[in-house]
Amino acid sequence: MDTIENLIIIILGSSKVGKTSIIHRYFKNEYNSENISTIGIDHNNRFFKFGESKIRIDYIDTAGQEAFRAIAANYLKKADGVILVFDITQRDTFELVDRWIEELEKNNNINNIGKILLGNKIDLEDERKIKDEEGHNLAKTLNCNYMGVSAKTGENVKEALDEIAKLTYEKYISSPRAKASNSFSIKREEKKVKFNIKKKGSKAAKCCQDI
């Protein structure tokens, strides 16, 4: 079975949209209404099996504050996938998705990575400011899927993060980086063979040996 380690999915969005809560729900199946904002970067990983390939995906939770954008940029350069999150009850977080896309485009080829757009806090339907139609329209311009989720109830969280894992893998295996990695692996695993010609009168010798 082939193993590809360390595909990176980074989760982006403004502060307080619930990025950390989504990650906690996915990995721990728990919700804490008093979650403290991420300081810098937080890592979690999970293994997946796609066909004959077993891969490890690191989900990188980033701080939404301006002061930590330089840190996030370092991970954006390495990202194989991205989760864009906004809060359906706060229009400014929806409008700021474009700024995160700009950051992504500065540091990566957006067409070569998996993407998904999530509208969090669908449990607060009475406070909704962003219609689902707006989410789908934005996702269409980004060439990705949109899903409404709730970190509080868990609705659609597993489905969304499993989906971005699959999309990220599919993008990766068709990317120049994957092709280069496969070429290197094949070359590295090839055995070099030395052929020895048996001279007349010599004792029995192997026709070849691994070196």
Short mmCIF file of N, CA, C and O in Angstrom, two decimals, residues 88-192:
data_model
loop_
_atom_site.label_atom_id
_atom_site.label_comp_id
_atom_site.label_asym_id
_atom_site.label_seq_id
_atom_site.Cartn_x
_atom_site.Cartn_y
_atom_site.Cartn_z
N ILE A 88 -22.33 32.80 9.77
CA ILE A 88 -23.55 33.19 9.05
C ILE A 88 -24.30 34.32 9.76
O ILE A 88 -25.20 34.93 9.16
N THR A 89 -23.92 34.62 11.01
CA THR A 89 -24.60 35.70 11.75
C THR A 89 -23.83 37.02 11.69
O THR A 89 -24.28 38.01 12.24
N GLN A 90 -22.67 37.01 11.04
CA GLN A 90 -21.82 38.20 10.97
C GLN A 90 -21.41 38.46 9.52
O GLN A 90 -20.53 37.79 8.99
N ARG A 91 -22.04 39.43 8.88
CA ARG A 91 -21.79 39.68 7.46
C ARG A 91 -20.34 40.05 7.18
O ARG A 91 -19.79 39.69 6.13
N ASP A 92 -19.69 40.76 8.09
CA ASP A 92 -18.31 41.18 7.82
C ASP A 92 -17.39 39.99 7.66
O ASP A 92 -16.44 40.04 6.88
N THR A 93 -17.66 38.89 8.35
CA THR A 93 -16.80 37.70 8.22
C THR A 93 -16.97 37.05 6.85
O THR A 93 -16.04 36.44 6.34
N PHE A 94 -18.15 37.18 6.28
CA PHE A 94 -18.41 36.68 4.93
C PHE A 94 -17.68 37.54 3.90
O PHE A 94 -17.03 37.03 2.98
N GLU A 95 -17.75 38.84 4.08
CA GLU A 95 -17.10 39.76 3.14
C GLU A 95 -15.58 39.66 3.20
O GLU A 95 -14.90 39.94 2.21
N LEU A 96 -15.05 39.26 4.35
CA LEU A 96 -13.61 39.15 4.51
C LEU A 96 -13.03 37.86 3.93
O LEU A 96 -11.80 37.70 3.90
N VAL A 97 -13.88 36.95 3.48
CA VAL A 97 -13.38 35.73 2.85
C VAL A 97 -12.48 36.09 1.66
O VAL A 97 -11.46 35.43 1.42
N ASP A 98 -12.84 37.14 0.94
CA ASP A 98 -12.03 37.57 -0.21
C ASP A 98 -10.61 37.92 0.19
O ASP A 98 -9.65 37.68 -0.56
N ARG A 99 -10.44 38.50 1.38
CA ARG A 99 -9.09 38.84 1.86
C ARG A 99 -8.27 37.59 2.10
O ARG A 99 -7.07 37.56 1.82
N TRP A 100 -8.92 36.53 2.61
CA TRP A 100 -8.19 35.28 2.84
C TRP A 100 -7.83 34.62 1.53
O TRP A 100 -6.77 34.00 1.41
N ILE A 101 -8.70 34.76 0.55
CA ILE A 101 -8.39 34.23 -0.79
C ILE A 101 -7.19 34.96 -1.37
O ILE A 101 -6.30 34.35 -1.98
N GLU A 102 -7.13 36.27 -1.17
CA GLU A 102 -5.99 37.05 -1.64
C GLU A 102 -4.70 36.57 -0.99
O GLU A 102 -3.65 36.45 -1.65
N GLU A 103 -4.74 36.30 0.32
CA GLU A 103 -3.57 35.79 1.03
C GLU A 103 -3.15 34.44 0.46
O GLU A 103 -1.96 34.16 0.28
N LEU A 104 -4.14 33.62 0.16
CA LEU A 104 -3.86 32.30 -0.39
C LEU A 104 -3.21 32.41 -1.77
O LEU A 104 -2.22 31.73 -2.06
N GLU A 105 -3.75 33.30 -2.60
CA GLU A 105 -3.21 33.46 -3.95
C GLU A 105 -1.80 34.02 -3.96
O GLU A 105 -1.02 33.75 -4.87
N LYS A 106 -1.45 34.80 -2.93
CA LYS A 106 -0.10 35.35 -2.82
C LYS A 106 0.93 34.26 -2.53
O LYS A 106 2.11 34.39 -2.86
N ASN A 107 0.47 33.19 -1.88
CA ASN A 107 1.40 32.20 -1.36
C ASN A 107 1.28 30.81 -1.98
O ASN A 107 2.10 29.93 -1.69
N ASN A 108 0.28 30.60 -2.84
CA ASN A 108 0.06 29.25 -3.36
C ASN A 108 -0.67 29.35 -4.70
O ASN A 108 -1.18 30.42 -5.05
N ASN A 109 -0.72 28.24 -5.42
CA ASN A 109 -1.51 28.17 -6.65
C ASN A 109 -2.89 27.65 -6.27
O ASN A 109 -3.07 26.45 -6.03
N ILE A 110 -3.85 28.54 -6.22
CA ILE A 110 -5.18 28.20 -5.72
C ILE A 110 -5.86 27.12 -6.56
O ILE A 110 -6.75 26.41 -6.08
N ASN A 111 -5.44 26.97 -7.81
CA ASN A 111 -6.06 25.98 -8.69
C ASN A 111 -5.54 24.57 -8.44
O ASN A 111 -6.12 23.59 -8.92
N ASN A 112 -4.44 24.45 -7.70
CA ASN A 112 -3.82 23.14 -7.46
C ASN A 112 -4.15 22.55 -6.10
O ASN A 112 -3.60 21.51 -5.75
N ILE A 113 -5.02 23.21 -5.34
CA ILE A 113 -5.32 22.71 -3.99
C ILE A 113 -6.82 22.48 -3.82
O ILE A 113 -7.64 23.08 -4.52
N GLY A 114 -7.16 21.61 -2.87
CA GLY A 114 -8.57 21.38 -2.55
C GLY A 114 -9.13 22.56 -1.76
O GLY A 114 -8.42 23.16 -0.95
N LYS A 115 -10.41 22.87 -1.96
CA LYS A 115 -11.02 24.01 -1.28
C LYS A 115 -12.46 23.66 -0.90
O LYS A 115 -13.15 22.93 -1.60
N ILE A 116 -12.90 24.23 0.23
CA ILE A 116 -14.30 24.16 0.62
C ILE A 116 -14.64 25.42 1.42
O ILE A 116 -13.79 25.94 2.16
N LEU A 117 -15.86 25.91 1.25
CA LEU A 117 -16.33 27.10 1.96
C LEU A 117 -17.40 26.67 2.96
O LEU A 117 -18.36 25.99 2.59
N LEU A 118 -17.22 27.06 4.24
CA LEU A 118 -18.15 26.67 5.29
C LEU A 118 -18.77 27.90 5.94
O LEU A 118 -18.07 28.84 6.32
N GLY A 119 -20.10 27.87 6.10
CA GLY A 119 -20.80 28.88 6.87
C GLY A 119 -21.15 28.28 8.22
O GLY A 119 -22.01 27.39 8.31
N ASN A 120 -20.46 28.71 9.27
CA ASN A 120 -20.64 28.13 10.59
C ASN A 120 -21.79 28.81 11.36
O ASN A 120 -22.18 29.92 11.04
N LYS A 121 -22.28 28.10 12.38
CA LYS A 121 -23.32 28.56 13.31
C LYS A 121 -24.73 28.51 12.71
O LYS A 121 -25.57 29.37 12.97
N ILE A 122 -24.99 27.46 11.92
CA ILE A 122 -26.33 27.33 11.36
C ILE A 122 -27.37 26.98 12.42
O ILE A 122 -28.57 27.01 12.14
N ASP A 123 -26.90 26.71 13.64
CA ASP A 123 -27.83 26.50 14.75
C ASP A 123 -28.48 27.82 15.18
O ASP A 123 -29.50 27.82 15.87
N LEU A 124 -27.91 28.94 14.75
CA LEU A 124 -28.44 30.26 15.10
C LEU A 124 -29.24 30.82 13.92
O LEU A 124 -29.01 31.93 13.44
N GLU A 125 -30.19 30.05 13.46
CA GLU A 125 -30.96 30.41 12.27
C GLU A 125 -31.68 31.75 12.41
O GLU A 125 -31.79 32.52 11.45
N ASP A 126 -32.18 32.03 13.61
CA ASP A 126 -32.90 33.29 13.83
C ASP A 126 -32.00 34.52 13.71
O ASP A 126 -32.49 35.63 13.52
N GLU A 127 -30.69 34.30 13.83
CA GLU A 127 -29.74 35.42 13.75
C GLU A 127 -29.01 35.46 12.41
O GLU A 127 -28.09 36.26 12.22
N ARG A 128 -29.41 34.62 11.48
CA ARG A 128 -28.73 34.51 10.19
C ARG A 128 -28.74 35.83 9.43
O ARG A 128 -29.75 36.50 9.30
N LYS A 129 -27.54 36.18 8.92
CA LYS A 129 -27.39 37.37 8.08
C LYS A 129 -26.97 37.00 6.65
O LYS A 129 -27.13 37.81 5.74
N ILE A 130 -26.43 35.80 6.49
CA ILE A 130 -25.96 35.34 5.17
C ILE A 130 -26.85 34.19 4.71
O ILE A 130 -26.93 33.15 5.36
N LYS A 131 -27.52 34.37 3.58
CA LYS A 131 -28.36 33.32 3.03
C LYS A 131 -27.50 32.21 2.42
O LYS A 131 -26.40 32.47 1.95
N ASP A 132 -28.03 31.01 2.41
CA ASP A 132 -27.31 29.90 1.79
C ASP A 132 -26.99 30.20 0.33
O ASP A 132 -25.93 29.81 -0.18
N GLU A 133 -27.90 30.87 -0.34
CA GLU A 133 -27.70 31.20 -1.74
C GLU A 133 -26.42 32.03 -1.93
O GLU A 133 -25.67 31.83 -2.90
N GLU A 134 -26.16 32.96 -0.98
CA GLU A 134 -24.95 33.78 -1.06
C GLU A 134 -23.70 32.91 -0.89
O GLU A 134 -22.69 33.13 -1.55
N GLY A 135 -23.77 31.96 0.02
CA GLY A 135 -22.65 31.05 0.22
C GLY A 135 -22.36 30.23 -1.02
O GLY A 135 -21.20 30.08 -1.43
N HIS A 136 -23.42 29.70 -1.63
CA HIS A 136 -23.25 28.90 -2.85
C HIS A 136 -22.70 29.75 -3.99
O HIS A 136 -21.86 29.28 -4.77
N ASN A 137 -23.17 30.99 -4.09
CA ASN A 137 -22.69 31.87 -5.16
C ASN A 137 -21.21 32.19 -5.01
O ASN A 137 -20.46 32.21 -5.99
N LEU A 138 -20.78 32.47 -3.76
CA LEU A 138 -19.37 32.74 -3.52
C LEU A 138 -18.53 31.50 -3.82
O LEU A 138 -17.47 31.58 -4.45
N ALA A 139 -19.01 30.34 -3.38
CA ALA A 139 -18.29 29.09 -3.63
C ALA A 139 -18.14 28.84 -5.12
O ALA A 139 -17.10 28.35 -5.58
N LYS A 140 -19.17 29.20 -5.88
CA LYS A 140 -19.12 29.00 -7.32
C LYS A 140 -17.99 29.82 -7.94
O LYS A 140 -17.27 29.35 -8.83
N THR A 141 -17.81 31.07 -7.46
CA THR A 141 -16.73 31.90 -7.98
C THR A 141 -15.36 31.36 -7.60
O THR A 141 -14.37 31.61 -8.29
N LEU A 142 -15.32 30.62 -6.49
CA LEU A 142 -14.05 30.04 -6.01
C LEU A 142 -13.83 28.63 -6.58
O LEU A 142 -12.80 28.02 -6.29
N ASN A 143 -14.82 28.14 -7.33
CA ASN A 143 -14.74 26.79 -7.90
C ASN A 143 -14.62 25.73 -6.81
O ASN A 143 -13.75 24.86 -6.85
N CYS A 144 -15.50 25.85 -5.81
CA CYS A 144 -15.49 24.87 -4.72
C CYS A 144 -16.92 24.67 -4.22
O CYS A 144 -17.86 25.31 -4.68
N ASN A 145 -17.09 23.78 -3.26
CA ASN A 145 -18.40 23.50 -2.67
C ASN A 145 -18.62 24.37 -1.44
O ASN A 145 -17.68 24.81 -0.79
N TYR A 146 -19.91 24.59 -1.14
CA TYR A 146 -20.29 25.30 0.09
C TYR A 146 -21.15 24.41 0.95
O TYR A 146 -22.01 23.67 0.45
N MET A 147 -20.92 24.46 2.27
CA MET A 147 -21.75 23.73 3.22
C MET A 147 -21.98 24.59 4.44
O MET A 147 -21.07 25.27 4.93
N GLY A 148 -23.21 24.56 4.95
CA GLY A 148 -23.51 25.16 6.24
C GLY A 148 -23.23 24.15 7.33
O GLY A 148 -23.58 22.97 7.19
N VAL A 149 -22.57 24.58 8.40
CA VAL A 149 -22.21 23.66 9.48
C VAL A 149 -22.52 24.29 10.84
O VAL A 149 -22.72 25.50 10.95
N SER A 150 -22.53 23.45 11.85
CA SER A 150 -22.66 23.93 13.22
C SER A 150 -21.67 23.19 14.10
O SER A 150 -21.80 21.98 14.33
N ALA A 151 -20.67 23.91 14.58
CA ALA A 151 -19.71 23.30 15.51
C ALA A 151 -20.41 22.96 16.81
O ALA A 151 -20.03 22.00 17.50
N LYS A 152 -21.45 23.71 17.15
CA LYS A 152 -22.16 23.49 18.42
C LYS A 152 -22.93 22.17 18.42
O LYS A 152 -22.82 21.38 19.37
N THR A 153 -23.69 21.91 17.37
CA THR A 153 -24.49 20.68 17.31
C THR A 153 -23.76 19.55 16.58
O THR A 153 -24.14 18.39 16.69
N GLY A 154 -22.74 19.91 15.80
CA GLY A 154 -22.01 18.92 15.02
C GLY A 154 -22.56 18.72 13.62
O GLY A 154 -21.99 17.96 12.82
N GLU A 155 -23.65 19.40 13.30
CA GLU A 155 -24.29 19.21 12.00
C GLU A 155 -23.34 19.51 10.84
O GLU A 155 -22.78 20.60 10.75
N ASN A 156 -23.16 18.53 9.98
CA ASN A 156 -22.36 18.62 8.74
C ASN A 156 -20.85 18.78 8.96
O ASN A 156 -20.11 18.87 7.97
N VAL A 157 -20.38 18.80 10.18
CA VAL A 157 -18.94 19.03 10.41
C VAL A 157 -18.12 17.86 9.88
O VAL A 157 -17.16 18.05 9.13
N LYS A 158 -18.47 16.63 10.28
CA LYS A 158 -17.71 15.47 9.81
C LYS A 158 -17.78 15.35 8.29
O LYS A 158 -16.77 15.09 7.63
N GLU A 159 -18.98 15.54 7.75
CA GLU A 159 -19.16 15.43 6.30
C GLU A 159 -18.28 16.43 5.56
O GLU A 159 -17.65 16.11 4.55
N ALA A 160 -18.23 17.67 6.08
CA ALA A 160 -17.45 18.73 5.42
C ALA A 160 -15.96 18.46 5.47
O ALA A 160 -15.25 18.59 4.46
N LEU A 161 -15.44 18.06 6.63
CA LEU A 161 -14.00 17.86 6.77
C LEU A 161 -13.54 16.57 6.12
O LEU A 161 -12.40 16.47 5.65
N ASP A 162 -14.41 15.56 6.07
CA ASP A 162 -14.09 14.36 5.30
C ASP A 162 -14.06 14.68 3.80
O ASP A 162 -13.21 14.17 3.06
N GLU A 163 -14.98 15.52 3.38
CA GLU A 163 -15.05 15.88 1.95
C GLU A 163 -13.80 16.64 1.52
O GLU A 163 -13.23 16.36 0.47
N ILE A 164 -13.35 17.60 2.34
CA ILE A 164 -12.16 18.37 1.95
C ILE A 164 -10.93 17.48 1.96
O ILE A 164 -10.00 17.67 1.17
N ALA A 165 -10.90 16.46 2.81
CA ALA A 165 -9.78 15.51 2.81
C ALA A 165 -9.72 14.78 1.47
O ALA A 165 -8.65 14.65 0.86
N LYS A 166 -10.87 14.31 1.00
CA LYS A 166 -10.94 13.59 -0.27
C LYS A 166 -10.57 14.51 -1.44
O LYS A 166 -9.79 14.14 -2.32
N LEU A 167 -11.11 15.72 -1.44
CA LEU A 167 -10.82 16.68 -2.50
C LEU A 167 -9.34 17.04 -2.54
O LEU A 167 -8.73 17.17 -3.60
N THR A 168 -8.76 17.19 -1.36
CA THR A 168 -7.34 17.54 -1.26
C THR A 168 -6.48 16.41 -1.82
O THR A 168 -5.52 16.65 -2.55
N TYR A 169 -6.82 15.17 -1.47
CA TYR A 169 -6.08 14.03 -2.00
C TYR A 169 -6.19 13.96 -3.52
O TYR A 169 -5.19 13.75 -4.23
N GLU A 170 -7.39 14.16 -4.04
CA GLU A 170 -7.60 14.10 -5.50
C GLU A 170 -6.80 15.18 -6.22
O GLU A 170 -6.26 14.95 -7.30
N LYS A 171 -6.75 16.37 -5.63
CA LYS A 171 -5.96 17.45 -6.22
C LYS A 171 -4.48 17.12 -6.15
O LYS A 171 -3.72 17.37 -7.10
N TYR A 172 -4.05 16.56 -5.03
CA TYR A 172 -2.64 16.26 -4.83
C TYR A 172 -2.12 15.24 -5.83
O TYR A 172 -1.04 15.44 -6.42
N ILE A 173 -2.85 14.15 -6.05
CA ILE A 173 -2.33 13.09 -6.91
C ILE A 173 -2.20 13.53 -8.37
O ILE A 173 -1.48 12.90 -9.15
N SER A 174 -2.91 14.60 -8.74
CA SER A 174 -2.80 15.09 -10.12
C SER A 174 -1.89 16.33 -10.22
O SER A 174 -1.75 16.91 -11.28
N SER A 175 -1.26 16.70 -9.10
CA SER A 175 -0.44 17.92 -9.07
C SER A 175 0.99 17.64 -9.51
O SER A 175 1.48 16.51 -9.42
N PRO A 176 1.69 18.66 -9.98
CA PRO A 176 3.11 18.52 -10.35
C PRO A 176 3.95 18.01 -9.19
O PRO A 176 4.89 17.24 -9.37
N ARG A 177 3.62 18.43 -7.97
CA ARG A 177 4.40 18.01 -6.80
C ARG A 177 4.30 16.51 -6.58
O ARG A 177 5.29 15.84 -6.27
N ALA A 178 3.10 15.96 -6.75
CA ALA A 178 2.92 14.52 -6.56
C ALA A 178 3.66 13.74 -7.63
O ALA A 178 4.28 12.72 -7.36
N LYS A 179 3.59 14.22 -8.88
CA LYS A 179 4.28 13.53 -9.97
C LYS A 179 5.78 13.55 -9.77
O LYS A 179 6.47 12.56 -10.01
N ALA A 180 6.30 14.67 -9.27
CA ALA A 180 7.73 14.77 -8.99
C ALA A 180 8.12 13.84 -7.86
O ALA A 180 9.15 13.18 -7.89
N SER A 181 7.25 13.76 -6.84
CA SER A 181 7.52 12.89 -5.69
C SER A 181 7.51 11.43 -6.10
O SER A 181 8.36 10.65 -5.69
N ASN A 182 6.55 11.04 -6.95
CA ASN A 182 6.49 9.65 -7.42
C ASN A 182 7.70 9.29 -8.25
O ASN A 182 8.25 8.20 -8.14
N SER A 183 8.14 10.23 -9.08
CA SER A 183 9.32 9.98 -9.92
C SER A 183 10.55 9.76 -9.05
O SER A 183 11.35 8.86 -9.27
N PHE A 184 10.67 10.59 -8.00
CA PHE A 184 11.82 10.46 -7.10
C PHE A 184 11.78 9.13 -6.36
O PHE A 184 12.79 8.46 -6.21
N SER A 185 10.57 8.73 -5.91
CA SER A 185 10.43 7.48 -5.16
C SER A 185 10.80 6.28 -6.03
O SER A 185 11.45 5.35 -5.58
N ILE A 186 10.36 6.31 -7.29
CA ILE A 186 10.66 5.20 -8.19
C ILE A 186 12.16 5.09 -8.41
O ILE A 186 12.74 4.01 -8.34
N LYS A 187 12.80 6.22 -8.65
CA LYS A 187 14.24 6.21 -8.87
C LYS A 187 14.99 5.72 -7.65
O LYS A 187 15.96 5.00 -7.73
N ARG A 188 14.49 6.16 -6.47
CA ARG A 188 15.16 5.79 -5.24
C ARG A 188 15.04 4.30 -4.97
O ARG A 188 15.93 3.68 -4.41
N GLU A 189 13.92 3.69 -5.39
CA GLU A 189 13.68 2.28 -5.09
C GLU A 189 14.26 1.34 -6.14
O GLU A 189 14.33 0.13 -5.93
N GLU A 190 14.65 1.89 -7.28
CA GLU A 190 15.23 1.03 -8.30
C GLU A 190 16.54 0.42 -7.82
O GLU A 190 17.35 1.09 -7.20
N LYS A 191 16.71 -0.85 -8.07
CA LYS A 191 17.96 -1.51 -7.68
C LYS A 191 18.97 -1.40 -8.81
O LYS A 191 18.64 -1.61 -9.97
N LYS A 192 20.20 -1.09 -8.45
CA LYS A 192 21.28 -1.09 -9.43
C LYS A 192 21.87 -2.49 -9.48
O LYS A 192 22.10 -3.11 -8.45
#
